[in-house]
Coordinates of C-alpha atoms in Angstrom, one line a residue:
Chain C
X1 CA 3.1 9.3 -3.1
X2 CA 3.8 5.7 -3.5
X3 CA 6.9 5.9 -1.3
X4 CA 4.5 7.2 1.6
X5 CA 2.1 5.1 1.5
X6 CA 3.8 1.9 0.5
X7 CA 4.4 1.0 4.1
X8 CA 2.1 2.8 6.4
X9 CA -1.7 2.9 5.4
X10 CA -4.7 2.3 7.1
X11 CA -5.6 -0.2 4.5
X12 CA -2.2 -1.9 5.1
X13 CA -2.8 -5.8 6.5
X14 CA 0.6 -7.7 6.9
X15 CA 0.4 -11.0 8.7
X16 CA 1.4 -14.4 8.0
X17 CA 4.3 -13.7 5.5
X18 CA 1.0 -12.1 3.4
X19 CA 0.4 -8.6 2.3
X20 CA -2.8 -7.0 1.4
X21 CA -4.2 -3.5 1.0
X22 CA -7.8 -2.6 1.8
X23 CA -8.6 -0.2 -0.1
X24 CA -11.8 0.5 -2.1
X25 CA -10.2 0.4 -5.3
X26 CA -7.9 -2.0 -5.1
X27 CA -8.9 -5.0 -8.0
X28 CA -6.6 -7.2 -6.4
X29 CA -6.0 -6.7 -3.0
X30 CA -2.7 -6.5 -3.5
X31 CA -0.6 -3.8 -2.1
X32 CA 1.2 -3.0 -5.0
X33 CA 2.2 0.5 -7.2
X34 CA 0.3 -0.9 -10.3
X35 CA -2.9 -2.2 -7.8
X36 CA -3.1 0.8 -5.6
X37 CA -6.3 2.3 -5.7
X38 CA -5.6 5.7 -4.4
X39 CA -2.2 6.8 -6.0
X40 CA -3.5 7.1 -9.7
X41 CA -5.4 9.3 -11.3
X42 CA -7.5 6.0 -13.2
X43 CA -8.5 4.1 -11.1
X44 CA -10.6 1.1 -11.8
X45 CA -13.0 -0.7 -8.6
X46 CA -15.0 -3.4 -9.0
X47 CA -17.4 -4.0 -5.8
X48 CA -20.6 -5.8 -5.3
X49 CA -23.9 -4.2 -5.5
X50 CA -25.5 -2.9 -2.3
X51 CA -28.5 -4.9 -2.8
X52 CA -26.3 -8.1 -3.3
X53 CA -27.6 -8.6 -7.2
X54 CA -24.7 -7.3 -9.3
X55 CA -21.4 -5.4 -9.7
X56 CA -20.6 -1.6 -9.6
X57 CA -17.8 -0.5 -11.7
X58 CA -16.0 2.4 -10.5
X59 CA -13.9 4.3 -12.3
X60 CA -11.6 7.7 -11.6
X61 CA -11.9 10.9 -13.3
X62 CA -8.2 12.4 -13.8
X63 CA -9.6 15.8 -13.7
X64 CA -10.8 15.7 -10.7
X65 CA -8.3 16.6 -8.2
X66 CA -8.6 17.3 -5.4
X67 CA -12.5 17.0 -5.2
X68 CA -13.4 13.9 -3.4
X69 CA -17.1 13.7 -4.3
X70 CA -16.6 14.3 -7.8
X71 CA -14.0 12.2 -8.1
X72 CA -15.2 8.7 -9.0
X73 CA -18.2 7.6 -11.5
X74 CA -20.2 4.6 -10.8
X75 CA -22.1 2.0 -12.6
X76 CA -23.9 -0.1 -11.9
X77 CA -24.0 -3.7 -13.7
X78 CA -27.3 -6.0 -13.0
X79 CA -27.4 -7.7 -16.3
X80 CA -25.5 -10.9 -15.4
X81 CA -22.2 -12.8 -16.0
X82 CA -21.4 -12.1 -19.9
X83 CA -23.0 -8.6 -20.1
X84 CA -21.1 -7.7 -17.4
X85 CA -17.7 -8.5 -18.0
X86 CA -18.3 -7.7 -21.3
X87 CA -19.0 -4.3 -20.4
X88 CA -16.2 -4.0 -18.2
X89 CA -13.7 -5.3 -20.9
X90 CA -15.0 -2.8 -23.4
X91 CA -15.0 0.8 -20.9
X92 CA -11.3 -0.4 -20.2
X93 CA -10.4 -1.6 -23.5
X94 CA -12.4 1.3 -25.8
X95 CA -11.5 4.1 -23.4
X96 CA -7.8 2.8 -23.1
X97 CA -8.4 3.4 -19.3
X98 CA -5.7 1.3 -17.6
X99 CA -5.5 -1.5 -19.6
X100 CA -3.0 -3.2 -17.3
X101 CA -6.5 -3.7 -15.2
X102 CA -9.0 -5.1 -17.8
X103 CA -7.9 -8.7 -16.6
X104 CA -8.2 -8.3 -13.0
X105 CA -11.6 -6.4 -13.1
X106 CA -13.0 -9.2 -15.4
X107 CA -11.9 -11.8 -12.5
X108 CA -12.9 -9.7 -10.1
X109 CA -16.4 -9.0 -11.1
X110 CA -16.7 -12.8 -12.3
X111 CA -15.3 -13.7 -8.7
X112 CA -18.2 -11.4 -6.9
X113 CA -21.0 -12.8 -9.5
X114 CA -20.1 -16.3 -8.8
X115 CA -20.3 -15.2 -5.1
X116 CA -23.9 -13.9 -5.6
X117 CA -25.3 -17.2 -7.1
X118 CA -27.6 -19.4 -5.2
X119 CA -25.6 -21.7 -3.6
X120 CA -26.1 -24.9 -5.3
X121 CA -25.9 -28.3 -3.2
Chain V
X1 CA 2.0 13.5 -7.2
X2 CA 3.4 15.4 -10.0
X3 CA 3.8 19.2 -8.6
X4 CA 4.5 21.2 -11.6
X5 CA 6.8 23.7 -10.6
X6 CA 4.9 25.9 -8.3
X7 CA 1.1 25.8 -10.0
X8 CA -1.2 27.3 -7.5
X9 CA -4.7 26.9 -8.3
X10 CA -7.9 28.0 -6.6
X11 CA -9.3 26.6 -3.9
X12 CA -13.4 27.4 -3.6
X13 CA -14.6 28.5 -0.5
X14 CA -17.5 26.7 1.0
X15 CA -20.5 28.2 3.1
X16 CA -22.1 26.7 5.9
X17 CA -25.0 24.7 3.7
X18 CA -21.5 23.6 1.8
X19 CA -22.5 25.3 -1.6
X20 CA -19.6 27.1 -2.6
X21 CA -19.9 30.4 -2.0
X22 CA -18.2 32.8 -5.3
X23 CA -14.8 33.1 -3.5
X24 CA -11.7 31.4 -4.4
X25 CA -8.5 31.7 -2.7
X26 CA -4.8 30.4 -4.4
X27 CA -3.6 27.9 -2.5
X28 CA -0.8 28.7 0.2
X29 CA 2.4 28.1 -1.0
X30 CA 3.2 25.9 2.0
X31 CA 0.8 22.9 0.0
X32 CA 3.5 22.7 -2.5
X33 CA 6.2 21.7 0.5
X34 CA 8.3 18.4 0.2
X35 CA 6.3 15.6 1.4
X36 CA 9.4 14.4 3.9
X37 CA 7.8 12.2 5.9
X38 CA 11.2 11.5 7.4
X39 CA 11.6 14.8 9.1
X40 CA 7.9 14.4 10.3
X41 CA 8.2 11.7 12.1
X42 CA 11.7 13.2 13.6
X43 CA 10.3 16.0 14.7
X44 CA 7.3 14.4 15.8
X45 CA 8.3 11.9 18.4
X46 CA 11.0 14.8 19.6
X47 CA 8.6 17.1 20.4
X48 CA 6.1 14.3 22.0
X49 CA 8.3 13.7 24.4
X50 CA 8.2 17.6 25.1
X51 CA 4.7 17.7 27.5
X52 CA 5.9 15.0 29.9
X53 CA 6.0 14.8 33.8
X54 CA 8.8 13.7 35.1
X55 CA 8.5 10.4 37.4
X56 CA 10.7 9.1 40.0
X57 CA 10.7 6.7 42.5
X58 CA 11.3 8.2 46.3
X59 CA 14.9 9.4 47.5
X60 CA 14.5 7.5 50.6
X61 CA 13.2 4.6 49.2
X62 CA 14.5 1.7 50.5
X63 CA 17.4 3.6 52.5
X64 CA 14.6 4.3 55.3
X65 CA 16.8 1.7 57.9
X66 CA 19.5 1.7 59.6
X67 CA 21.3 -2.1 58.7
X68 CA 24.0 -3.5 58.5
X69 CA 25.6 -6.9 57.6
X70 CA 26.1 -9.7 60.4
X71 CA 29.0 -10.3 58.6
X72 CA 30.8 -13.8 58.1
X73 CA 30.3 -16.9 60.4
X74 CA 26.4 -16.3 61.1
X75 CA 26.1 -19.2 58.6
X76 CA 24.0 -16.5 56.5
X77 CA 24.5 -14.5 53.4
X78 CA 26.8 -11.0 54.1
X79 CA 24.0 -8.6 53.6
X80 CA 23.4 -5.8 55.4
X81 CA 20.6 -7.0 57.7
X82 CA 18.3 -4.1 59.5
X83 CA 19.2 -4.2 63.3
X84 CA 16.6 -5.2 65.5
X85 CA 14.3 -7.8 64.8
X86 CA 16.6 -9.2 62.1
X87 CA 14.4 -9.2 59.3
X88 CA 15.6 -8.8 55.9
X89 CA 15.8 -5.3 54.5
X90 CA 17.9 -3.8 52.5
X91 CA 20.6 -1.1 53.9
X92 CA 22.2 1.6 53.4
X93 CA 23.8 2.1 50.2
X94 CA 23.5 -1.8 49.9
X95 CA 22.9 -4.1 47.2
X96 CA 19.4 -3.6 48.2
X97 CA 17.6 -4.7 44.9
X98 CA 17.6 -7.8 45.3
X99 CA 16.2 -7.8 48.5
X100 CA 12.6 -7.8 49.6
X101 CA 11.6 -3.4 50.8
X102 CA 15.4 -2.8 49.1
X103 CA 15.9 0.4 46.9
X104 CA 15.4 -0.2 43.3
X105 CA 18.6 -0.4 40.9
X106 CA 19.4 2.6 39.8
X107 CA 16.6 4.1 41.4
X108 CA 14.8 6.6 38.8
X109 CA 16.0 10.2 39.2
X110 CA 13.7 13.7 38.0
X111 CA 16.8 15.0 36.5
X112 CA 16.5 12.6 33.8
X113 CA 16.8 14.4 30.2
X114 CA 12.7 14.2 29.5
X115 CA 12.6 16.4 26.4
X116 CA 14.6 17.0 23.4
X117 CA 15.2 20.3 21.4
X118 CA 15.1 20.4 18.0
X119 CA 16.1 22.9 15.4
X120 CA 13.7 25.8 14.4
X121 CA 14.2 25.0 11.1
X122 CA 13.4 21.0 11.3
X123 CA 10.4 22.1 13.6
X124 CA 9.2 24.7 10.8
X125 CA 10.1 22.2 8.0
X126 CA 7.9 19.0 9.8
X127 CA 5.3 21.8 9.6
X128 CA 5.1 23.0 6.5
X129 CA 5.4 19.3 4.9
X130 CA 2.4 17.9 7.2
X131 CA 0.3 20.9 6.2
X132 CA 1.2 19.7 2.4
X133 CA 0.4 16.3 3.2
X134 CA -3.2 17.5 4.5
X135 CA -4.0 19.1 1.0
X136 CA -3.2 15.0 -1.1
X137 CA -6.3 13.2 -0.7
X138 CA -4.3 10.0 -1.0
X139 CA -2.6 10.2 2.1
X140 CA -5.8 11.7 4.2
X141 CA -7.4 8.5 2.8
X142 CA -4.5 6.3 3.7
X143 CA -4.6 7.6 6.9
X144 CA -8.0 6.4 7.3
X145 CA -10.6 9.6 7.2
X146 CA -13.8 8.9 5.6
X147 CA -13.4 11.9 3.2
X148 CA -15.4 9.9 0.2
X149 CA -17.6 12.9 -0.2
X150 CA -16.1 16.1 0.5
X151 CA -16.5 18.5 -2.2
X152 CA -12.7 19.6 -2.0
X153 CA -9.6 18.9 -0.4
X154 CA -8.1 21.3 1.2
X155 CA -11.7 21.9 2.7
X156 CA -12.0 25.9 3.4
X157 CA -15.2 27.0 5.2
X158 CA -16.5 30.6 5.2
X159 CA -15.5 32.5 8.3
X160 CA -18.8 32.5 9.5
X161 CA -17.9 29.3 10.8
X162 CA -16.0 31.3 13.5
X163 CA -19.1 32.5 14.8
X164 CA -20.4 29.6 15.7
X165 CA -22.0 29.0 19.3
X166 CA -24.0 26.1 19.6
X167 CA -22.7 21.9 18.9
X168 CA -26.0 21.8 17.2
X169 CA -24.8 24.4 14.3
X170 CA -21.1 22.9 14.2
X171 CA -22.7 19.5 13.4
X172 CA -25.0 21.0 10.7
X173 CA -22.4 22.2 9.0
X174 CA -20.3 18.9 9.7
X175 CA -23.1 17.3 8.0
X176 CA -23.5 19.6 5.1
X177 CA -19.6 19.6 4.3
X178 CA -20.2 15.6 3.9
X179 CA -17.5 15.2 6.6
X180 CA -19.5 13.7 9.2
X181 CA -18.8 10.1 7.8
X182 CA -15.7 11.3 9.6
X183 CA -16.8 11.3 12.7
X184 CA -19.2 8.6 12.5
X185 CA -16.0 6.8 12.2
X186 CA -15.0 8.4 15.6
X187 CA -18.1 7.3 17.2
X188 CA -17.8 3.8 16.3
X189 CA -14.1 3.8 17.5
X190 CA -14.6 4.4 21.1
X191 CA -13.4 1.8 23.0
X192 CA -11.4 0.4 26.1
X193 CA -7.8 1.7 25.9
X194 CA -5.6 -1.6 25.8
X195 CA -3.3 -2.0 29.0
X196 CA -2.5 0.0 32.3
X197 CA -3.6 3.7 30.9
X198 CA -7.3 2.3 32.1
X199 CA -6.3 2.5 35.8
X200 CA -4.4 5.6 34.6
X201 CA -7.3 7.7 33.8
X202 CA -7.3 6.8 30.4
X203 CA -9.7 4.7 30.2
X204 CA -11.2 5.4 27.0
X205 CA -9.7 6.2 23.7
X206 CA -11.0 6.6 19.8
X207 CA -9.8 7.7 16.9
X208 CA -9.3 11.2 15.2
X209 CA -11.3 13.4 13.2
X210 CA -11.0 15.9 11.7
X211 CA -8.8 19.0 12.5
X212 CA -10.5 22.2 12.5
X213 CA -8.3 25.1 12.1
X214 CA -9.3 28.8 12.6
X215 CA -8.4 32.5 13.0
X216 CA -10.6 34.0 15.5
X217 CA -12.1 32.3 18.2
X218 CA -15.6 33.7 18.2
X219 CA -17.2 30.8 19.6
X220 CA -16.1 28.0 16.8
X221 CA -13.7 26.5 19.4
X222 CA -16.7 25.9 22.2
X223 CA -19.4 25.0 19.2
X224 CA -17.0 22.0 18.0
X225 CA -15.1 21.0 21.4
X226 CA -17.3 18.5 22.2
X227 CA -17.6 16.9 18.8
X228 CA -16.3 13.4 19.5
X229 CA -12.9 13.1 17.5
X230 CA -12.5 17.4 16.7
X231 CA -9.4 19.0 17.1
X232 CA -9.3 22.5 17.1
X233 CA -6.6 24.9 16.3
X234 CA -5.5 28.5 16.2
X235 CA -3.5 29.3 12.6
X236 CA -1.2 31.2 14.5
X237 CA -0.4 28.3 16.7
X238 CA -0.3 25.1 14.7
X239 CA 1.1 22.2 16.2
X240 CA 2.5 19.2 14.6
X241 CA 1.5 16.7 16.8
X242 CA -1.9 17.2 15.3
X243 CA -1.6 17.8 12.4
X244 CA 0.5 14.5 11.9
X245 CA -0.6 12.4 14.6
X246 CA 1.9 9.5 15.3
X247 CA 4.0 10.7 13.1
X248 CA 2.2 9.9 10.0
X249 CA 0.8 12.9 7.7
X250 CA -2.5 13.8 6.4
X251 CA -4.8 14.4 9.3
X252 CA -7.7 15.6 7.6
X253 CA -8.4 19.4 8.0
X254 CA -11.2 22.1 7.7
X255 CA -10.0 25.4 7.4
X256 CA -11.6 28.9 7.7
X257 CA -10.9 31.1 5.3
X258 CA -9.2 33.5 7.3
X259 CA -7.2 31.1 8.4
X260 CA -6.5 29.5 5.0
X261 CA -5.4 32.9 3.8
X262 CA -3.1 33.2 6.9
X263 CA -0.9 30.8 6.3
X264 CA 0.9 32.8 3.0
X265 CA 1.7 35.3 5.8
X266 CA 2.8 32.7 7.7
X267 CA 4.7 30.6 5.8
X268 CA 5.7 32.9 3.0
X269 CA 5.3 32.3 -0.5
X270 CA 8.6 30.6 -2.6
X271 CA 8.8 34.6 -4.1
X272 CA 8.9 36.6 -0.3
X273 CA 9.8 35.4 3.1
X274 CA 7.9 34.6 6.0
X275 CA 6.8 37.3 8.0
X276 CA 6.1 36.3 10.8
X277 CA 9.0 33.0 10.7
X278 CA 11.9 35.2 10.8
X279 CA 14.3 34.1 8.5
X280 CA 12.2 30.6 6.8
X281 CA 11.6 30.4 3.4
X282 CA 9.5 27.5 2.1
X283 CA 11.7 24.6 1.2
X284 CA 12.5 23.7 -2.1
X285 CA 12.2 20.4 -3.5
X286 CA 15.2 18.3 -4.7
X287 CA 13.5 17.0 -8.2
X288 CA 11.1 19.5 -9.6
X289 CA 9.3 17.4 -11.6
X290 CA 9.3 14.1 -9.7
X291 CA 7.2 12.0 -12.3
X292 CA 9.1 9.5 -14.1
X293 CA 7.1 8.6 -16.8
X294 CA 6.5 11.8 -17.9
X295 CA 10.4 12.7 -17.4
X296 CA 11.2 9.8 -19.2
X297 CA 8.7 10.5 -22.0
X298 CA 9.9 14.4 -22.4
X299 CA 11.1 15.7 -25.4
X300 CA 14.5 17.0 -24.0
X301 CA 14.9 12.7 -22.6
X302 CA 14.5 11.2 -25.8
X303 CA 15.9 12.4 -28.2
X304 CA 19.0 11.5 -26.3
X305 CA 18.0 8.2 -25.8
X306 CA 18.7 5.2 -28.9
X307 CA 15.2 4.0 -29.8
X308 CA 14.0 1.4 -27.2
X309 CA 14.5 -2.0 -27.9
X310 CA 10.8 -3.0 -27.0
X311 CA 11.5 -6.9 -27.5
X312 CA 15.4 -7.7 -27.5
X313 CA 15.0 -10.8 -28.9
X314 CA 13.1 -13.9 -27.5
X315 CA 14.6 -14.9 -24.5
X316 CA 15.5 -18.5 -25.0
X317 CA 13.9 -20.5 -23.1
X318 CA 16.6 -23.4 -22.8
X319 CA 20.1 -22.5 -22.4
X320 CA 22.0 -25.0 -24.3
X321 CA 25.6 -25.9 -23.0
X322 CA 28.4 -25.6 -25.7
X323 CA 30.8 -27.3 -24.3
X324 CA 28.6 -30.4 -24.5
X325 CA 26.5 -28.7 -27.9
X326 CA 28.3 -28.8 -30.9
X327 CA 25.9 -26.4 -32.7
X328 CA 25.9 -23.6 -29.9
X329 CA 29.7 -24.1 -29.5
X330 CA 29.5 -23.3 -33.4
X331 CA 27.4 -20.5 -33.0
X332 CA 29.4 -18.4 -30.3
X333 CA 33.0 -19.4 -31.5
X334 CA 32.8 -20.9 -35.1
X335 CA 36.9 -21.2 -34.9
X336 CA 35.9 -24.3 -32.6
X337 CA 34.9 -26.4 -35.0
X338 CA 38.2 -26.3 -37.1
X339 CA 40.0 -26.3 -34.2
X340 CA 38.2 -29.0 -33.1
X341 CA 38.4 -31.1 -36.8
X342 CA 42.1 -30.4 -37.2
X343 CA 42.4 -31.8 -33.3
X344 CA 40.9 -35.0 -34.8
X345 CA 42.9 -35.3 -38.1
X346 CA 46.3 -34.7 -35.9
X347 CA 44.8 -37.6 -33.7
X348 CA 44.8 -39.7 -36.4
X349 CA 47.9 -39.2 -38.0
X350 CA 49.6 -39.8 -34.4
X351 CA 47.5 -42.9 -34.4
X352 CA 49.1 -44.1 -37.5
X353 CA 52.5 -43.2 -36.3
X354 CA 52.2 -44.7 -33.8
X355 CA 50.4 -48.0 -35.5
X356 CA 52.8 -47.8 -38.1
X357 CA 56.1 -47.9 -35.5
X358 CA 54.2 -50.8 -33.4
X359 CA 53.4 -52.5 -36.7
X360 CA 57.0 -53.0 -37.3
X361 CA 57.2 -54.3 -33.7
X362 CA 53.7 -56.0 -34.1
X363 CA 54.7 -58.1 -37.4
X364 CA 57.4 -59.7 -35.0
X365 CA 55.1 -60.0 -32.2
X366 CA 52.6 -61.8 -34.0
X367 CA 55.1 -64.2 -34.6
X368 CA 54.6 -67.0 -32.3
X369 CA 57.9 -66.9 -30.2
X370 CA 59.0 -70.1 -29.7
X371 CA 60.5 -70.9 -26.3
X372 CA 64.1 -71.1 -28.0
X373 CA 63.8 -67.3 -28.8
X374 CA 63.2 -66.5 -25.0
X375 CA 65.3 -69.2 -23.7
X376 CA 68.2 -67.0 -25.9
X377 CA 68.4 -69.4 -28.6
X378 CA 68.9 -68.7 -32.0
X379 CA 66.6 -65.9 -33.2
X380 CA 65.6 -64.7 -36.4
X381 CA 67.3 -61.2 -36.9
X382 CA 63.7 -59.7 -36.6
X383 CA 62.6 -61.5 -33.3
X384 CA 66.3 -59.9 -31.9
X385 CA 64.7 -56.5 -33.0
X386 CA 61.3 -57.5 -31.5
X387 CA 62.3 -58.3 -28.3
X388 CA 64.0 -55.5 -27.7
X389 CA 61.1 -53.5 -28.7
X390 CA 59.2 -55.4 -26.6
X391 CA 61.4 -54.8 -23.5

């Protein structure tokens, strides 16, 4: 699957010596085997609240497949900074769901919090 | 993904509120194809090219005059000039392209080679493998349909669908199936095409939704035409230009049931033929199992294997040179340092030779030699000795 999608996504942004990847689940952006966010069967996504207060985790259920709306369980995190990425360290860590990823959702999530602070003068 | 072997299993059928209905049908065979994207796009741009009107500039074209060149001594360039008022235009069978009215270079001709064949068997291959690329909600996402929410992929509809009249009814159902995110994409895609193709009456273009193949047109086809983005298509007459358009697979598709059932009869199963694609039987795949891990992780893999060396040793971070690092030098060839000591001691012992022969010659050197001795006067028997030495 990787081979086909490597080079020829819709999510695909190459410009400027620089390649990204769009996609939903992607912690990092990155288009890369280990970041992809719709080859695996775990997936982890990290993406701001709707309402702009907060973090939803979003994780993959491998037994899903095939079934797009069933696919993915959300969660939403409101209880600021430590709570949260405390809570993301623990469903990846105690679950042992793609540990490779525990880092880059904990910056991720702290990247989107810091975002949503009041900017301070 | 990780196909093992040829595992079938069942695909619910959805009614038009998009509750499942009971039924399940096995998925087609044809789902479990090669993903050669390769052979896609092949057969994909040949068969493009396949629907095109030829074009060609006039046969007259710039050969409409009768002209011919003044020749030399007119104090003007030797082309053929059109009789007459003397104007420049091109002539017959001249170099007319560079002139103003001239004929064209190599003026474009209809019997130009505008399409290409390709073999049955790539054509039915390309066709099986974007069908299998439709059923990997990966690739239908990568290709950028909004499928988030569909309750299945591949997405079978009861065949009531097929009996369809009215837009209104094809977009409940879109809406119930959850794939009208789809073509609310569509919708917000329409646009001005880029370049000439406005003039060209194609002046607006968007992007595609999703494909909606059936078995009996009872109406389906004129309930969805008009949904922006639709395609609609007969089982018996798939094409591959939409099912994998610009070459890349996973177009996202709604099938009927009937038509979802069709295609074991069309394609064949990997246990009978094709009967209605005389003589095609689904490809095989070159690697069964194509997942590595798990390959590499099998039973039957590891027990070959020598245990894995998880950590070979710390990678040093400094590499010390040995020729200039006594200890390394020590470490890798421990001979060295013998070699190197006896070096030493043999240096010294030549020293001493040596010291001890020049000693003899130095204890008469020492000597201050008086003027007499080097004049050729009468020399102590040493001093003789010394100065040859010295010479």
């Amino acid at each position: 699957l990787w081979g086909i999608i490597r080079n020829n996504s819709c999510y695909l942004l190459k410009g400027n010596g620089q390649t990204y990847s769009r996609e939903p689940n992607n912690l990092k952006s990155k288009n890369s085997f280990r970041y992809n966010g719709l080859i695996h069967k775990k997936t982890v996504g990290i993406e701001a609240c709707k309402d702009g207060k907060g973090v939803v985790l979003r994780t993959r259920n491998p037994h899903a497949k095939g079934k797009p709306s069933k696919t993915y369980t959300q969660v939403e995190l409101k209880k600021g900074g430590r709570k949260t990425l405390s809570t993301i360290r623990k469903v990846i860590r105690g679950n042992r769901y793609r540990k490779d990823l525990k880092m880059a959702a904990v910056r991720r999530a702290s990247a989107l919090l810091q975002s949503q602070k009041p900017v301070t003068v | 993904m990780a196909s093992v072997g040829i595992a079938r299993p069942l695909v619910s059928v959805r009614g038009l509120d998009g509750n499942s209905t009971g039924s399940n049908v096995a998925l087609p065979a044809v789902f479990r194809t090669p993903l050669r994207t390769d052979i896609v796009r092949f057969v994909h741009t040949c068969i493009r090219l396949n629907k095109r009107q030829p074009y060609a500039v006039s046969e007259l074209a710039g050969h409409q005059t009768s002209a011919e060149s003044w020749g030399t001594g007119r104090a003007v360039a030797r082309i053929p000039r059109v009789r007459g008022g003397g104007t420049h235009r091109s002539g017959q069978g001249a170099f007319g392209n560079m002139c103003r009215s001239g004929r064209m270079f190599a003026p474009t001709k209809i019997w130009r080679k505008w399409h290409k064949k390709v073999n049955i068997k790539q054509r039915r291959f390309a066709m099986a493998a974007s069908i299998a690329a439709t059923g990997v909600p990966a690739i239908v996402m990568a290709k950028g349909h909004v499928i988030d929410n569909i309750p299945e992929v591949p997405l079978v509809v009861d065949d009531k669908v097929e009996e369809l009249k009215k837009t209104k009814e094809a977009v409940t159902l879109l809406k119930n199936i959850n794939a009208w995110g789809d073509i609310e994409k569509v919708i917000n895609s329409k646009r001005f095409r880029a370049g000439k193709g406005k003039m060209r009456n194609r002046r607006r273009c968007m992007k595609l939704g999703p494909c909606i193949i059936y078995k009996n047109d009872n109406g389906i086809v004129q309930a969805f035409r008009n949904v922006p983005g639709v395609t609609l298509m007969n089982v018996r007459h798939m094409n591959v230009l939409r099912l994998a358009p610009g070459g890349h697979v996973g177009r996202f598709c709604i099938w009927t049931n009937g038509a979802f059932r069709e295609l074991d009869e069309i394609f064949g199963t990997y246990r009978r033929a094709s009967s209605v694609k005389i003589g095609f039987r689904l490809p095989l795949t070159k690697v069964q199992n194509p997942d590595l891990k798990r390959l590499l992780r099998s039973e039957e893999i590891a027990s070959v294997l020598r245990p894995s060396n998880r950590r070979c040793g710390r990678r040093s971070t400094q590499r010390k040179n040995p020729l200039k690092n006594p200890r390394v030098m020590a470490r890798l060839n421990p001979h060295h340092s013998t070699l190197k000591r006896n070096k030493i001691l043999e240096d010294e012992r030549n020293v001493i030779k040596k010291l001890k022969k020049s000693e003899v010659g130095k204890k008469v050197v020492k000597k201050p030699v008086k003027k007499d001795v080097l004049k050729g006067g009468k020399v102590a028997k040493g001093a003789k000795v010394a100065q040859k030495r010295v010479k």
